[in-house]
Amino acid sequence: QSGMFTYDPGFTSTASCDSGLTFIDGEEGVLLHRGYPIGQLAEDSSFMEVSYLLLNGELPNKTELDDFEFTITRHTMLHDQLRQFYQGFRRDAHPMAIMCGVVGALSAFYHDSTDISDPDHRKISSHRLIAKMPTIAAAAYKYSIGQPMMQPDNSLSYTGNFLRMTFGVPAEEYEVIPAVEKAMDRIFILHADHEQNASTSTVRLAGSSGANPFACIAAGIACLWGPAHGGANEAALNMLREIGTPDRIPEYIARAKNKDDPFRLMGFGHRVYKNYDPRATVMQKTVREVFDALKVTDPVFDVALQLEEMALNDPYFVDKKLFPNVDFYSGVILSAIGFPTEMFTALFALARTVGWVAQWNEMISDPGQRIGRPRQLYTGPAQRDYVPIGQR
Ligand code: SDX
């Protein structure tokens, strides 16, 4: 149900819930996680530390972080029967289709942690989801290219483990490149949580009925897949590649402004940000760092930079307050690291799992929590009497 409430900085809004995890000021382009600015977390923290912060409300000390990472690391393996589950998919299944299916199937595996009234059950389900998403995502990629699925290596970091499971092969040692690990970890931080976006609201609504937590996260994955939401990172890079060269940018800007054309600039605009998405700022900087570390470049980055420049100087985009969002540059980095575009949204889902889980925990552990029940404005016919078929 929606409610009216006033909160700092002194403006009122209709809202679906109270939450203390993430604050966004769309006009100012501010994003805070438990009060900490995203730019500082992206620069100085780690995805595991931000995960702890979102789940527990405070940054961990060294012991707390070590204990958390130890726990997460020891839940990274997938049950062997679950690995068989992949065999049912076509090799060319989209990784998000596989993620939906496999995460949903977790609800059929862990009967020992789905009593949501039990805080310990809620905790272990949360840790299992955060821990297994890299293994599930990497396995989806391996399955699609016909390579053997890699087992986790607990001697690596959360993100290093994911890179090795994705790009490593049993026949060779895999060397995690520190700059790539740092960039990947930062990308996970930038995607961790984002207030009541469509997929998080989906998880909360599904969870409000007391449904199995694994099934609720599968519902969030399904919602994130859409090109208007998490699917935009894949669509944005495909768009930049289709534009190909800067001289073709005006044609696409014209299409985006044409009301009769359904085309929109992917990675641009946002329901809440009416200023530059602070995550896009960090993302653009990270492109340069990854290019330098890998000694690569990609002409698509120049297209992205010039497209941004032209759009931000075009009255249509200025008047409608349309700026690059988190999805505009992320694909350039992910492509440089070696991911195919089909994996981009799966990586978003991997990172957003901690946000979904933290928001689910916040909702389900509220003693006043009630089932979500949005209402509608009825636009159908007024009441009328049934007419037997012979008289129609
Ligand atoms: C994410 O909610 C979240 O927090 C999501 C997210 C998260 O972390 O969870 O931030 C992740 O989903 C980011 C958004 C990724 N999607 C895209 O990049 C797809 C392209 N963007 C658009 O589809 C659009 O901007 C949305 C879906 C993001 C927002 O849609 P809205 O709410 O309809 O946008 P709006 O109300 O601000 O639009 C205002 C006007 C509209 O025109 P008018 O009706 O006023 O004539 O701007 C137009 C829109 O048609 N517009 C665009 C545009 N985005 C909005 N025109 C051209 N290109 C665009 N990208």
GROMACS .gro file of C-alpha atoms in nm, residues 55-56 71 112-128 213 357 360-362 364-367:
model
   29
   55LEU     CA    1   2.312  -0.639   0.548
   56ASN     CA    2   2.414  -0.514   0.893
   71THR     CA    3   3.118  -1.761   0.578
  112ASP     CA    4   1.669  -2.631   0.601
  113SER     CA    5   1.667  -2.253   0.558
  114THR     CA    6   1.329  -2.140   0.430
  115ASP     CA    7   1.142  -2.092   0.757
  116ILE     CA    8   1.138  -1.714   0.723
  117SER     CA    9   1.019  -1.668   1.079
  118ASP     CA   10   1.356  -1.805   1.195
  119PRO     CA   11   1.633  -1.539   1.191
  120ASP     CA   12   1.897  -1.810   1.150
  121HIS     CA   13   1.718  -1.948   0.844
  122ARG     CA   14   1.695  -1.596   0.699
  123LYS     CA   15   2.067  -1.544   0.761
  124ILE     CA   16   2.185  -1.869   0.601
  125SER     CA   17   1.954  -1.824   0.300
  126SER     CA   18   2.095  -1.473   0.256
  127HIS     CA   19   2.453  -1.595   0.274
  128ARG     CA   20   2.383  -1.886   0.036
  213PRO     CA   21   1.339  -1.647  -0.029
  357VAL     CA   22   1.857  -0.988   0.003
  360TRP     CA   23   1.407  -0.860   0.178
  361ASN     CA   24   1.557  -0.904   0.525
  362GLU     CA   25   1.463  -0.547   0.619
  364ILE     CA   26   1.054  -0.961   0.646
  365SER     CA   27   1.208  -0.886   0.987
  366ASP     CA   28   0.979  -0.585   1.044
  367PRO     CA   29   0.725  -0.699   1.307
   0.00000   0.00000   0.00000
